[in-house]
Structures are given as structure tokens and as C-alpha cells.
């Protein structure tokens, strides 16, 4: 896109799908083709973005950083400032004062259950490629097994980063 600042700042390199842009506090990985939000980004480009991010993080850790945050603000409401998908790699050091970027909130149990049901239904209704679909049917879970699994999932998502 001619007036997109991200498109104008991208450098040409060997990778045909994504490019990296050095920033003051890390790097940004962006698709070379103009794409505004993640949902519009082709799967192969999303995969290439994360492969490139992984390689960039390896280089960043060689410079002495102690950690990194990967941030993808998707949409204006989520804080996306420019109309181009961008995976930000933010360098972190102990006591750098950058975190927490947001304060976690505790959801009521019934709200968590509703979200879990909606996510499970959405995942089950996706059209996954044939090789990703399970080849065998698993036996139905007992109520006790299901409760244990749900409790584990809720514990994982309650963790504060």
C-alpha cells in the first residue's frame, strides 16, 4: 500500500514473505504484502512471521537480553496504531519497568466457563486440513476426567505472565 508507513519502511531481504524492522526496543516482523489485520493474513505468512521472529530472538539473546515479549496488537481497539499486521519483539531485562503492560483481571467462574465453551465449539467447527484431523476416535471422557481437564485449563489461563 503506497501510503502505509510499514510498507514504506520494510527492507528487502532474502525472505519473500516477511521482513524485519529494527526498533528502539527490539524488532518488528511484518508481512511484505500489505495486510491490515491477522485474520486477513495467509497461513503461510503467519507461519513465516513466527519463524522469522524465532530467528530474530536468537540473535537478540546473543546481545544479552534476558527475555522478550511478543506482542501482536490486532485491531484499533487492541492498540494497533498502524494499518499493517506487525509482530513486535520487545527486549526485556530484569527490573526494566516495562511490565506489566496490562493488569490481569479475575473473571467469574461462570464467565470463564462460557468463554471455554465458545472457544471449544469454535475450534471444533474449524475446517482443519485432513492431515491435522484425528484419525481415531477417542473414548468419551468420564465426568471426573472432564472436570480435571477443565480445572487444568482454567489454571493455565489464570497464570499471570
mmCIF file of C-alpha atoms in Angstrom:
data_model
loop_
_atom_site.group_PDB
_atom_site.id
_atom_site.type_symbol
_atom_site.label_atom_id
_atom_site.label_comp_id
_atom_site.label_asym_id
_atom_site.label_seq_id
_atom_site.Cartn_x
_atom_site.Cartn_y
_atom_site.Cartn_z
ATOM 1 C CA UNK A 1 0.000 0.000 0.000
ATOM 2 C CA UNK A 2 1.532 3.278 -1.109
ATOM 3 C CA UNK A 3 0.681 5.329 1.991
ATOM 4 C CA UNK A 4 1.317 2.644 4.645
ATOM 5 C CA UNK A 5 4.340 3.657 6.774
ATOM 6 C CA UNK A 6 5.141 -0.012 7.450
ATOM 7 C CA UNK A 7 5.186 -0.850 3.743
ATOM 8 C CA UNK A 8 7.497 2.113 3.131
ATOM 9 C CA UNK A 9 9.896 1.113 5.950
ATOM 10 C CA UNK A 10 10.279 -2.565 5.021
ATOM 11 C CA UNK A 11 13.688 -3.599 3.793
ATOM 12 C CA UNK A 12 14.214 -6.057 1.004
ATOM 13 C CA UNK A 13 15.929 -9.244 2.095
ATOM 14 C CA UNK A 14 16.094 -12.883 1.096
ATOM 15 C CA UNK A 15 12.768 -13.784 2.674
ATOM 16 C CA UNK A 16 9.921 -13.407 0.223
ATOM 17 C CA UNK A 17 7.090 -13.376 2.770
ATOM 18 C CA UNK A 18 8.183 -11.288 5.759
ATOM 19 C CA UNK A 19 10.655 -8.602 6.720
ATOM 20 C CA UNK A 20 12.135 -7.332 9.987
ATOM 21 C CA UNK A 21 12.414 -3.725 11.060
ATOM 22 C CA UNK A 22 14.776 -2.758 13.906
ATOM 23 C CA UNK A 23 13.188 -0.583 16.574
ATOM 24 C CA UNK A 24 14.495 1.197 19.667
ATOM 25 C CA UNK A 25 13.418 -1.619 21.994
ATOM 26 C CA UNK A 26 13.641 -4.680 19.734
ATOM 27 C CA UNK A 27 12.349 -5.648 16.313
ATOM 28 C CA UNK A 28 9.116 -5.845 14.385
ATOM 29 C CA UNK A 29 8.298 -8.695 11.996
ATOM 30 C CA UNK A 30 5.869 -7.726 9.238
ATOM 31 C CA UNK A 31 4.453 -9.338 6.099
ATOM 32 C CA UNK A 32 5.927 -7.851 2.926
ATOM 33 C CA UNK A 33 2.479 -7.767 1.347
ATOM 34 C CA UNK A 34 0.153 -5.202 2.892
ATOM 35 C CA UNK A 35 -2.249 -6.894 5.314
ATOM 36 C CA UNK A 36 -4.162 -4.856 7.893
ATOM 37 C CA UNK A 37 -5.128 -7.490 10.492
ATOM 38 C CA UNK A 38 -4.107 -11.032 11.380
ATOM 39 C CA UNK A 39 -7.349 -12.616 10.146
ATOM 40 C CA UNK A 40 -6.566 -11.393 6.620
ATOM 41 C CA UNK A 41 -3.025 -12.810 6.697
ATOM 42 C CA UNK A 42 -2.471 -16.083 4.786
ATOM 43 C CA UNK A 43 -1.451 -19.026 6.997
ATOM 44 C CA UNK A 44 1.932 -19.446 5.296
ATOM 45 C CA UNK A 45 2.746 -15.798 6.004
ATOM 46 C CA UNK A 46 1.725 -16.125 9.673
ATOM 47 C CA UNK A 47 3.991 -19.175 9.937
ATOM 48 C CA UNK A 48 6.847 -17.316 8.250
ATOM 49 C CA UNK A 49 6.387 -14.403 10.674
ATOM 50 C CA UNK A 50 6.885 -16.671 13.680
ATOM 51 C CA UNK A 51 9.848 -18.491 12.115
ATOM 52 C CA UNK A 52 11.465 -15.100 11.421
ATOM 53 C CA UNK A 53 10.620 -13.959 14.973
ATOM 54 C CA UNK A 54 12.296 -17.073 16.377
ATOM 55 C CA UNK A 55 15.473 -16.394 14.369
ATOM 56 C CA UNK A 56 15.446 -12.726 15.388
ATOM 57 C CA UNK A 57 15.030 -13.681 19.059
ATOM 58 C CA UNK A 58 18.060 -15.974 18.841
ATOM 59 C CA UNK A 59 20.107 -13.008 17.609
ATOM 60 C CA UNK A 60 18.626 -10.699 20.246
ATOM 61 C CA UNK A 61 19.512 -13.104 23.071
ATOM 62 C CA UNK A 62 23.117 -13.108 21.826
ATOM 63 C CA UNK A 63 23.230 -9.375 22.661
ATOM 64 C CA UNK A 64 22.488 -10.036 26.333
ATOM 65 C CA UNK A 65 18.749 -9.538 26.711
ATOM 66 C CA UNK A 66 17.153 -11.681 29.413
ATOM 67 C CA UNK A 67 13.724 -12.122 27.887
ATOM 68 C CA UNK A 68 11.310 -10.857 25.283
ATOM 69 C CA UNK A 69 7.640 -10.119 24.852
ATOM 70 C CA UNK A 70 5.970 -10.950 21.543
ATOM 71 C CA UNK A 71 3.095 -8.545 21.017
ATOM 72 C CA UNK A 72 0.567 -8.517 18.200
ATOM 73 C CA UNK A 73 -1.980 -5.728 18.587
ATOM 74 C CA UNK A 74 -4.798 -6.834 16.297
ATOM 75 C CA UNK A 75 -7.240 -4.024 15.550
ATOM 76 C CA UNK A 76 -7.575 -0.457 16.772
ATOM 77 C CA UNK A 77 -9.350 -1.500 19.977
ATOM 78 C CA UNK A 78 -6.388 -3.749 20.837
ATOM 79 C CA UNK A 79 -3.943 -0.873 20.370
ATOM 80 C CA UNK A 80 -2.945 -1.360 16.724
ATOM 81 C CA UNK A 81 -1.618 2.054 15.695
ATOM 82 C CA UNK A 82 -0.775 1.357 12.040
ATOM 83 C CA UNK A 83 -2.914 -0.426 9.428
ATOM 84 C CA UNK A 84 -0.427 -3.294 8.925
ATOM 85 C CA UNK A 85 -0.016 -6.598 10.804
ATOM 86 C CA UNK A 86 3.108 -6.388 12.964
ATOM 87 C CA UNK A 87 4.600 -8.860 15.451
ATOM 88 C CA UNK A 88 6.619 -6.801 17.922
ATOM 89 C CA UNK A 89 9.618 -8.389 19.662
ATOM 90 C CA UNK A 90 10.272 -6.295 22.771
ATOM 91 C CA UNK A 91 13.639 -6.786 24.500
ATOM 92 C CA UNK A 92 13.386 -7.344 28.245
ATOM 93 C CA UNK A 93 15.850 -7.129 31.130
ATOM 94 C CA UNK A 94 15.231 -7.691 34.809
ATOM 95 C CA UNK A 95 13.638 -4.664 36.534
ATOM 96 C CA UNK A 96 13.284 -2.756 33.258
ATOM 97 C CA UNK A 97 9.980 -1.274 34.395
ATOM 98 C CA UNK A 98 8.115 -2.270 31.237
ATOM 99 C CA UNK A 99 5.894 -4.882 32.820
ATOM 100 C CA UNK A 100 3.102 -5.286 33.494
ATOM 101 C CA UNK A 101 1.842 -3.862 30.238
ATOM 102 C CA UNK A 102 -1.659 -4.636 31.415
ATOM 103 C CA UNK A 103 -3.220 -5.599 34.701
ATOM 104 C CA UNK A 104 -4.872 -9.023 34.710
ATOM 105 C CA UNK A 105 -8.488 -9.212 35.833
ATOM 106 C CA UNK A 106 -10.182 -12.112 37.565
ATOM 107 C CA UNK A 107 -13.184 -13.425 35.640
ATOM 108 C CA UNK A 108 -16.085 -15.000 37.482
ATOM 109 C CA UNK A 109 -16.208 -18.790 37.136
ATOM 110 C CA UNK A 110 -19.390 -18.763 35.014
ATOM 111 C CA UNK A 111 -17.890 -16.248 32.565
ATOM 112 C CA UNK A 112 -14.788 -18.441 32.201
ATOM 113 C CA UNK A 113 -16.959 -21.484 31.530
ATOM 114 C CA UNK A 114 -18.927 -19.606 28.841
ATOM 115 C CA UNK A 115 -15.725 -18.488 27.128
ATOM 116 C CA UNK A 116 -14.307 -22.007 27.284
ATOM 117 C CA UNK A 117 -17.460 -23.455 25.715
ATOM 118 C CA UNK A 118 -17.425 -20.877 22.903
ATOM 119 C CA UNK A 119 -13.720 -21.450 22.199
ATOM 120 C CA UNK A 120 -14.128 -25.238 22.225
ATOM 121 C CA UNK A 121 -17.086 -25.019 19.852
ATOM 122 C CA UNK A 122 -15.233 -22.635 17.520
ATOM 123 C CA UNK A 123 -12.169 -24.882 17.424
ATOM 124 C CA UNK A 124 -14.251 -27.980 16.740
ATOM 125 C CA UNK A 125 -16.058 -26.211 13.896
ATOM 126 C CA UNK A 126 -12.915 -25.096 12.069
ATOM 127 C CA UNK A 127 -12.054 -26.688 8.769
ATOM 128 C CA UNK A 128 -8.677 -28.187 9.623
ATOM 129 C CA UNK A 129 -6.641 -29.813 6.843
ATOM 130 C CA UNK A 130 -7.177 -33.569 6.624
ATOM 131 C CA UNK A 131 -3.698 -34.355 7.982
ATOM 132 C CA UNK A 132 -4.459 -32.344 11.149
ATOM 133 C CA UNK A 133 -7.724 -34.132 11.921
ATOM 134 C CA UNK A 134 -7.506 -37.029 14.365
ATOM 135 C CA UNK A 135 -7.524 -40.393 12.625
ATOM 136 C CA UNK A 136 -9.002 -42.361 15.509
ATOM 137 C CA UNK A 137 -11.871 -41.576 17.759
ATOM 138 C CA UNK A 138 -11.080 -41.342 21.433
ATOM 139 C CA UNK A 139 -13.262 -42.870 24.086
ATOM 140 C CA UNK A 140 -15.672 -40.479 25.782
ATOM 141 C CA UNK A 141 -14.351 -38.873 28.954
ATOM 142 C CA UNK A 142 -15.949 -39.544 32.280
ATOM 143 C CA UNK A 143 -17.355 -36.561 34.167
ATOM 144 C CA UNK A 144 -14.448 -36.754 36.625
ATOM 145 C CA UNK A 145 -11.824 -36.738 33.819
ATOM 146 C CA UNK A 146 -13.598 -33.832 32.148
ATOM 147 C CA UNK A 147 -13.649 -31.821 35.398
ATOM 148 C CA UNK A 148 -9.915 -32.441 35.929
ATOM 149 C CA UNK A 149 -9.122 -31.321 32.374
ATOM 150 C CA UNK A 150 -11.281 -28.196 32.700
ATOM 151 C CA UNK A 151 -9.671 -27.313 36.039
ATOM 152 C CA UNK A 152 -6.215 -27.666 34.476
ATOM 153 C CA UNK A 153 -7.132 -25.438 31.529
ATOM 154 C CA UNK A 154 -8.566 -22.750 33.830
ATOM 155 C CA UNK A 155 -5.407 -22.845 35.996
ATOM 156 C CA UNK A 156 -3.185 -22.399 32.955
ATOM 157 C CA UNK A 157 -5.148 -19.426 31.658
ATOM 158 C CA UNK A 158 -5.262 -17.775 35.082
ATOM 159 C CA UNK A 159 -1.472 -17.608 35.253
ATOM 160 C CA UNK A 160 -0.069 -14.121 35.404
ATOM 161 C CA UNK A 161 2.772 -13.752 32.878
#
